[in-house]
Amino acid sequence: MMWGEKRYNSLNYFLRKKFNEKVYKVSLDGGFTCPNRDGTLSNKGCIFCSENGSGEFAGSRKKSITDQIEEQLELISKKFPHGDVIAYFQNFTNTYGDLEYLKKIYEEALSHPRVIGLAIATRPDCIDDNILDLLEELNKKTFLWIELGLQTSDEQTAIDINRGWKLEVFDKIVKKLNNKDIKVVAHIILGLPNEDRETMLSSIKYIVEKKVWGIKFHLLHIIKNTNLEKLYIDTNFHTLTKDEYIDTVTEGIQILDKNMVIHRLTGDGSRETLIEPRWSLDKRNVLNSIEKYLKEKNIYQGDKNEETT
Ligand code: SF4
């Protein structure tokens, strides 16, 4: 099975098939904070979280949602002058706010003539029943997915990285979202301190078992002015080499269900703020190396998934 020219089901392929055209995402900052940063749960944040709330390339929160969309469209106007986009609420916790405010900004995004869908990144402990109802409503009228930063299924690592919620919270909310046919994308970070290959692969298996729609693979980035940077300076913990990353991510691809959509195979680092691993700054090279590895080893998504083989 091939997905276009790829050996895995990429988001790009999925969106092209669904909308019969190339669809981009525009990253927006909805002006939120996060209970893990504002003192409600903690004021430290997840250990890797940057001052932008893990959304380095989004629009500016000082601007309205419409202005941010226009600004982002302008940035991609040369390669993408006319097509449709998904409005992606990326920074911080995008359901952590008053219900009326949430409705207002999601609706504002949807009212833009080039927006054909919504992607909302949040924490599983920030979706109460009222928000769930709102998401259900949105899901009926637009193309919607919800992104949840699982990062790991290992409870000890979750404590070490100060994620601030237990696995059962994720389980519960994914069940509720699945029951309402709302698509879920789970994020995983490869290379967290003290995690070996087996632990990372267990997290991927866990995500597959939860029957989510999509997955985002991230390589752990040590970013300036984060608690992770301090830990790195203090302990000099091992950061993944390119070969280790490719080995783990390609093994992960084989564990996935064939229908899952891969939203990302590595992260976007900023040259100015990324401390390690610097090899990841050449994103094109990393992606090409993954493709090459898959081809050389004749690997396809789902090859090691018992349900879909
Ligand atoms: S949940 Fe997201 S925004 Fe909040 S601290 Fe963690 S990474 Fe940062």
XYZ file of N, CA and C in Angstrom, residues 29-183:
465
model
N -2.237 32.341 17.471
C -2.102 32.466 18.913
C -3.401 33.075 19.443
N -4.172 32.275 20.166
C -5.482 32.716 20.645
C -5.415 33.521 21.935
N -4.210 33.845 22.390
C -4.070 34.672 23.595
C -4.260 33.897 24.887
N -4.061 32.576 24.829
C -4.284 31.756 26.025
C -3.022 31.670 26.878
N -3.231 31.151 28.098
C -2.083 30.697 28.870
C -2.306 29.211 29.128
N -1.787 28.703 30.220
C -1.887 27.266 30.469
C -1.917 27.043 31.976
N -2.754 26.140 32.462
C -2.824 25.930 33.914
C -1.509 25.412 34.502
N -0.673 24.911 33.613
C 0.616 24.390 34.068
C 1.672 25.499 34.130
N 1.227 26.715 33.741
C 2.177 27.829 33.760
C 1.660 29.003 34.570
N 0.316 29.085 34.706
C -0.214 30.295 35.367
C -0.381 30.122 36.876
N 0.092 28.997 37.416
C 0.022 28.780 38.859
C -1.156 27.920 39.282
N -2.102 27.656 38.386
C -3.263 26.830 38.748
C -2.789 25.419 39.114
N -1.969 24.831 38.279
C -1.371 23.532 38.592
C 0.083 23.708 38.997
N 0.717 24.620 38.310
C 2.143 24.836 38.509
C 2.500 26.143 37.813
N 3.624 26.714 38.167
C 4.056 27.850 37.348
C 5.329 27.546 36.585
N 5.678 26.278 36.574
C 6.922 25.903 35.884
C 6.687 25.512 34.429
N 5.502 24.985 34.141
C 5.241 24.500 32.784
C 5.892 23.150 32.536
N 5.560 22.522 31.435
C 6.264 21.308 31.039
C 7.731 21.693 30.841
N 8.593 20.777 31.152
C 10.025 21.094 31.220
C 10.592 21.640 29.906
N 9.975 21.229 28.791
C 10.499 21.608 27.471
C 9.800 22.846 26.910
N 8.767 23.324 27.608
C 7.901 24.367 27.031
C 8.641 25.704 26.920
N 8.569 26.302 25.749
C 9.276 27.563 25.513
C 8.416 28.736 25.967
N 8.980 29.916 25.937
C 8.205 31.085 26.383
C 6.995 31.351 25.492
N 6.991 30.791 24.285
C 5.825 30.956 23.397
C 4.788 29.864 23.585
N 4.951 29.034 24.612
C 3.971 27.963 24.839
C 4.029 26.932 23.737
N 5.239 26.570 23.327
C 5.455 25.532 22.312
C 4.775 25.846 20.981
N 4.796 27.098 20.600
C 4.266 27.466 19.273
C 5.159 28.556 18.702
N 6.278 28.134 18.125
C 7.312 29.115 17.762
C 6.968 29.946 16.519
N 6.086 29.412 15.673
C 5.904 30.083 14.383
C 4.491 30.642 14.187
N 3.766 30.771 15.303
C 2.379 31.246 15.195
C 2.335 32.764 15.025
N 1.123 33.270 14.759
C 0.935 34.717 14.645
C 1.122 35.389 16.001
N 0.951 36.712 16.001
C 1.164 37.456 17.239
C -0.152 37.608 17.998
N -0.113 37.347 19.316
C -1.340 37.433 20.125
C -1.852 38.868 20.257
N -1.037 39.816 19.866
C -1.496 41.210 19.956
C -2.484 41.517 18.834
N -2.538 40.652 17.830
C -3.422 40.906 16.680
C -4.687 40.068 16.772
N -5.725 40.516 16.069
C -6.972 39.742 16.063
C -6.733 38.443 15.289
N -7.646 37.487 15.464
C -7.526 36.214 14.756
C -7.542 36.459 13.238
N -8.442 37.338 12.803
C -8.521 37.631 11.361
C -7.207 38.211 10.860
N -6.660 39.159 11.610
C -5.385 39.766 11.172
C -4.263 38.734 11.158
N -4.266 37.837 12.149
C -3.221 36.795 12.158
C -3.354 35.887 10.933
N -4.602 35.546 10.596
C -4.799 34.688 9.416
C -4.281 35.409 8.170
N -4.644 36.680 8.040
C -4.191 37.457 6.874
C -2.663 37.514 6.826
N -2.082 37.742 7.982
C -0.620 37.851 8.053
C 0.052 36.527 7.648
N -0.498 35.425 8.156
C 0.086 34.106 7.830
C -0.119 33.779 6.349
N -1.275 34.178 5.819
C -1.532 33.938 4.391
C -0.548 34.730 3.539
N -0.255 35.932 3.992
C 0.704 36.777 3.272
C 2.089 36.102 3.246
N 2.451 35.496 4.375
C 3.756 34.835 4.451
C 3.897 33.680 3.458
N 2.767 33.006 3.200
C 2.853 31.856 2.280
C 2.292 32.196 0.893
N 2.064 33.499 0.656
C 1.334 33.883 -0.562
C 2.057 33.496 -1.853
N 3.410 33.459 -1.806
C 4.138 33.135 -3.045
C 3.876 31.698 -3.453
N 4.007 30.776 -2.493
C 3.819 29.374 -2.866
C 2.347 28.960 -2.819
N 1.511 29.782 -2.181
C 0.124 29.376 -1.968
C -0.802 30.589 -2.048
N -0.993 31.115 -3.258
C -1.734 32.384 -3.353
C -3.248 32.288 -3.147
N -3.858 31.101 -3.427
C -5.330 31.085 -3.445
C -6.008 30.043 -2.554
N -5.313 28.954 -2.239
C -6.010 27.778 -1.685
C -6.570 27.956 -0.280
N -7.171 26.895 0.201
C -7.814 26.905 1.518
C -6.834 26.497 2.623
N -7.186 26.891 3.827
C -6.299 26.598 4.966
C -7.105 26.096 6.170
N -6.363 25.432 7.059
C -6.914 25.039 8.362
C -6.382 26.044 9.378
N -7.255 26.579 10.206
C -6.814 27.500 11.269
C -6.369 26.671 12.461
N -5.094 26.807 12.795
C -4.493 25.963 13.823
C -4.191 26.800 15.069
N -4.977 26.576 16.125
C -4.722 27.253 17.397
C -3.646 26.451 18.120
N -2.445 27.037 18.139
C -1.272 26.237 18.495
C -0.668 26.545 19.863
N -0.514 27.833 20.187
C 0.275 28.155 21.381
C -0.493 27.936 22.686
N 0.212 27.473 23.669
C -0.346 27.251 25.002
C -1.544 26.280 24.940
N -2.607 26.545 25.746
C -3.705 25.583 25.882
C -4.974 26.219 25.329
N -5.369 25.786 24.155
C -6.364 26.541 23.387
C -7.825 26.238 23.697
N -8.054 25.534 24.826
C -9.425 25.435 25.339
C -9.462 25.950 26.785
N -8.390 26.603 27.201
C -8.289 27.072 28.581
C -8.790 28.511 28.643
N -10.116 28.637 28.672
C -10.684 29.981 28.685
C -12.187 29.902 28.827
N -12.766 31.064 28.939
C -14.199 31.197 29.068
C -14.887 30.669 27.795
N -15.994 29.960 27.995
C -16.672 29.306 26.869
C -17.049 30.304 25.761
N -17.540 31.476 26.186
C -17.947 32.484 25.193
C -16.741 32.971 24.390
N -15.629 33.122 25.086
C -14.409 33.565 24.382
C -13.965 32.496 23.373
N -14.036 31.236 23.796
C -13.626 30.142 22.889
C -14.494 30.171 21.630
N -15.814 30.265 21.867
C -16.743 30.293 20.723
C -16.370 31.432 19.789
N -16.131 32.595 20.390
C -15.871 33.805 19.600
C -14.636 33.619 18.704
N -13.548 33.128 19.288
C -12.334 33.071 18.440
C -12.393 31.934 17.422
N -13.015 30.815 17.790
C -13.120 29.723 16.798
C -14.013 30.188 15.632
N -15.116 30.862 15.998
C -16.045 31.328 14.949
C -15.382 32.388 14.075
N -14.600 33.241 14.724
C -13.911 34.273 13.933
C -12.992 33.609 12.900
N -12.276 32.591 13.329
C -11.389 31.887 12.380
C -12.206 31.268 11.252
N -13.313 30.625 11.633
C -14.120 29.929 10.608
C -14.797 30.892 9.636
N -14.970 32.135 10.071
C -15.658 33.085 9.184
C -14.726 33.591 8.073
N -13.438 33.313 8.175
C -12.530 33.748 7.107
C -12.794 32.904 5.848
N -12.903 33.558 4.694
C -13.307 32.815 3.491
C -12.358 31.690 3.073
N -11.112 31.751 3.500
C -10.188 30.683 3.083
C -10.002 29.602 4.149
N -10.701 29.722 5.268
C -10.551 28.708 6.333
C -11.600 27.618 6.155
N -11.118 26.375 6.029
C -12.058 25.263 5.818
C -12.054 24.278 6.988
N -11.299 24.596 8.030
C -11.292 23.681 9.162
C -10.529 24.268 10.330
N -10.623 23.556 11.450
C -9.988 24.020 12.682
C -9.150 22.918 13.285
N -7.992 23.289 13.794
C -7.190 22.365 14.605
C -6.928 23.073 15.925
N -7.193 22.370 17.016
C -7.090 23.016 18.332
C -6.165 22.183 19.220
N -5.066 22.783 19.647
C -4.126 22.073 20.519
C -4.452 22.390 21.971
N -4.538 21.343 22.775
C -4.887 21.588 24.178
C -4.376 20.463 25.071
N -4.746 20.549 26.355
C -4.398 19.507 27.327
C -5.666 18.696 27.622
N -5.518 17.407 27.923
C -6.710 16.603 28.193
C -7.449 17.016 29.459
N -6.757 17.693 30.371
C -7.440 18.131 31.595
C -8.106 19.496 31.410
N -8.126 20.006 30.196
C -8.760 21.308 29.934
C -9.914 21.181 28.956
N -10.578 20.044 28.970
C -11.783 19.894 28.143
C -12.898 19.392 29.055
N -13.700 20.321 29.575
C -14.822 19.872 30.412
C -16.031 19.565 29.515
N -17.146 19.192 30.127
C -18.292 18.762 29.313
C -18.857 19.891 28.452
N -18.824 21.134 28.966
C -19.315 22.259 28.149
C -18.443 22.461 26.921
N -17.150 22.354 27.135
C -16.235 22.523 25.996
C -16.419 21.362 25.011
N -16.618 20.196 25.580
C -16.858 19.023 24.722
C -18.090 19.253 23.842
N -19.135 19.825 24.435
C -20.344 20.129 23.640
C -20.037 21.130 22.534
N -19.240 22.137 22.877
C -18.866 23.128 21.867
C -18.071 22.461 20.734
N -17.163 21.582 21.115
C -16.357 20.901 20.087
C -17.245 20.012 19.210
N -18.227 19.395 19.849
C -19.151 18.542 19.082
C -19.908 19.379 18.039
N -20.350 20.541 18.497
C -21.058 21.464 17.589
C -20.157 21.860 16.417
N -18.930 22.240 16.751
C -17.992 22.652 15.694
C -17.706 21.500 14.737
N -17.603 20.319 15.322
C -17.277 19.133 14.509
C -18.374 18.830 13.483
N -19.591 19.249 13.823
C -20.702 19.001 12.893
C -20.651 19.964 11.721
N -20.083 21.153 11.970
C -20.148 22.114 10.869
C -18.825 22.361 10.160
N -17.741 21.814 10.687
C -16.471 22.026 9.968
C -15.582 20.805 10.132
N -14.448 20.869 9.453
C -13.463 19.797 9.585
C -12.600 20.148 10.796
N -12.651 19.305 11.815
C -12.022 19.645 13.103
C -11.135 18.513 13.596
N -10.002 18.884 14.152
C -9.287 17.907 14.973
C -8.733 18.570 16.228
N -8.558 17.752 17.263
C -8.043 18.222 18.550
C -6.676 17.585 18.776
N -5.696 18.377 19.145
C -4.354 17.855 19.404
C -4.081 17.799 20.909
N -3.613 16.659 21.366
C -3.315 16.481 22.787
C -1.844 16.093 22.952
N -1.165 16.827 23.817
C 0.266 16.571 24.017
C 0.505 15.467 25.025
N 0.399 14.234 24.565
C 0.667 13.111 25.472
C 2.156 13.106 25.841
N 2.984 13.176 24.878
C 4.460 13.169 24.970
C 5.024 11.810 25.365
N 4.443 11.156 26.383
C 4.910 9.835 26.794
C 3.773 9.129 27.514
N 3.797 7.787 27.497
C 2.806 7.059 28.296
C 3.429 6.581 29.610
N 4.668 6.951 29.832
C 5.353 6.524 31.058
C 5.043 7.528 32.180
N 4.413 7.021 33.250
C 3.962 7.933 34.316
C 5.140 8.618 35.020
N 6.252 7.910 35.152
C 7.395 8.535 35.833
C 7.983 9.659 34.990
N 8.111 9.395 33.674
C 8.635 10.475 32.813
C 7.687 11.662 32.866
N 6.360 11.372 32.884
C 5.380 12.469 32.915
C 5.601 13.349 34.141
N 5.945 12.722 35.266
C 6.245 13.501 36.485
C 7.549 14.279 36.270
N 8.539 13.591 35.732
C 9.849 14.241 35.542
C 9.752 15.465 34.618
N 8.853 15.388 33.633
C 8.767 16.534 32.703
C 7.695 17.540 33.155
N 7.089 17.269 34.305
C 6.060 18.158 34.869
C 4.865 18.345 33.926
N 4.390 17.227 33.376
C 3.252 17.322 32.459
C 1.977 17.738 33.191
N 1.833 17.260 34.413
C 0.736 17.761 35.249
C -0.570 16.996 35.156
N -0.614 15.894 34.450
C -1.810 15.052 34.461
C -1.407 13.591 34.256
N -2.292 12.718 34.795
C -2.006 11.286 34.705
C -2.620 10.703 33.448
N -2.150 9.523 33.116
C -2.594 8.863 31.887
C -4.108 8.646 31.851
N -4.707 8.383 33.017
C -6.151 8.123 33.027
C -6.947 9.333 32.524
N -6.388 10.537 32.697
C -7.070 11.749 32.221
C -7.108 11.730 30.691
N -6.003 11.341 30.106
C -5.919 11.241 28.642
C -6.895 10.160 28.152
N -6.866 9.007 28.808
C -7.751 7.886 28.421
C -9.205 8.333 28.355
N -9.610 8.996 29.455
C -11.015 9.398 29.580
C -11.422 10.368 28.473
N -10.595 11.369 28.233
C -11.004 12.396 27.269
C -10.938 11.848 25.837
N -9.985 10.988 25.580
C -9.919 10.413 24.221
C -11.168 9.564 23.967
N -11.585 8.835 24.987
C -12.817 8.036 24.832
C -13.995 8.949 24.503
N -14.114 10.042 25.260
C -15.236 10.961 25.035
C -15.162 11.582 23.643
N -13.988 11.988 23.233
C -13.841 12.597 21.898
C -14.115 11.558 20.812
N -13.609 10.350 21.003
C -13.869 9.283 20.023
C -15.366 9.003 19.921
N -16.036 8.978 21.088
C -17.479 8.711 21.082
C -18.256 9.763 20.311
N -17.709 10.953 20.270
C -18.386 12.033 19.541
C -17.821 12.188 18.122
N -17.010 11.226 17.709
C -16.415 11.270 16.357
C -15.572 12.500 16.110
N -14.984 12.996 17.181
C -14.074 14.152 17.019
C -12.656 13.593 16.887
N -12.001 14.022 15.852
C -10.668 13.465 15.574
C -9.643 13.936 16.617
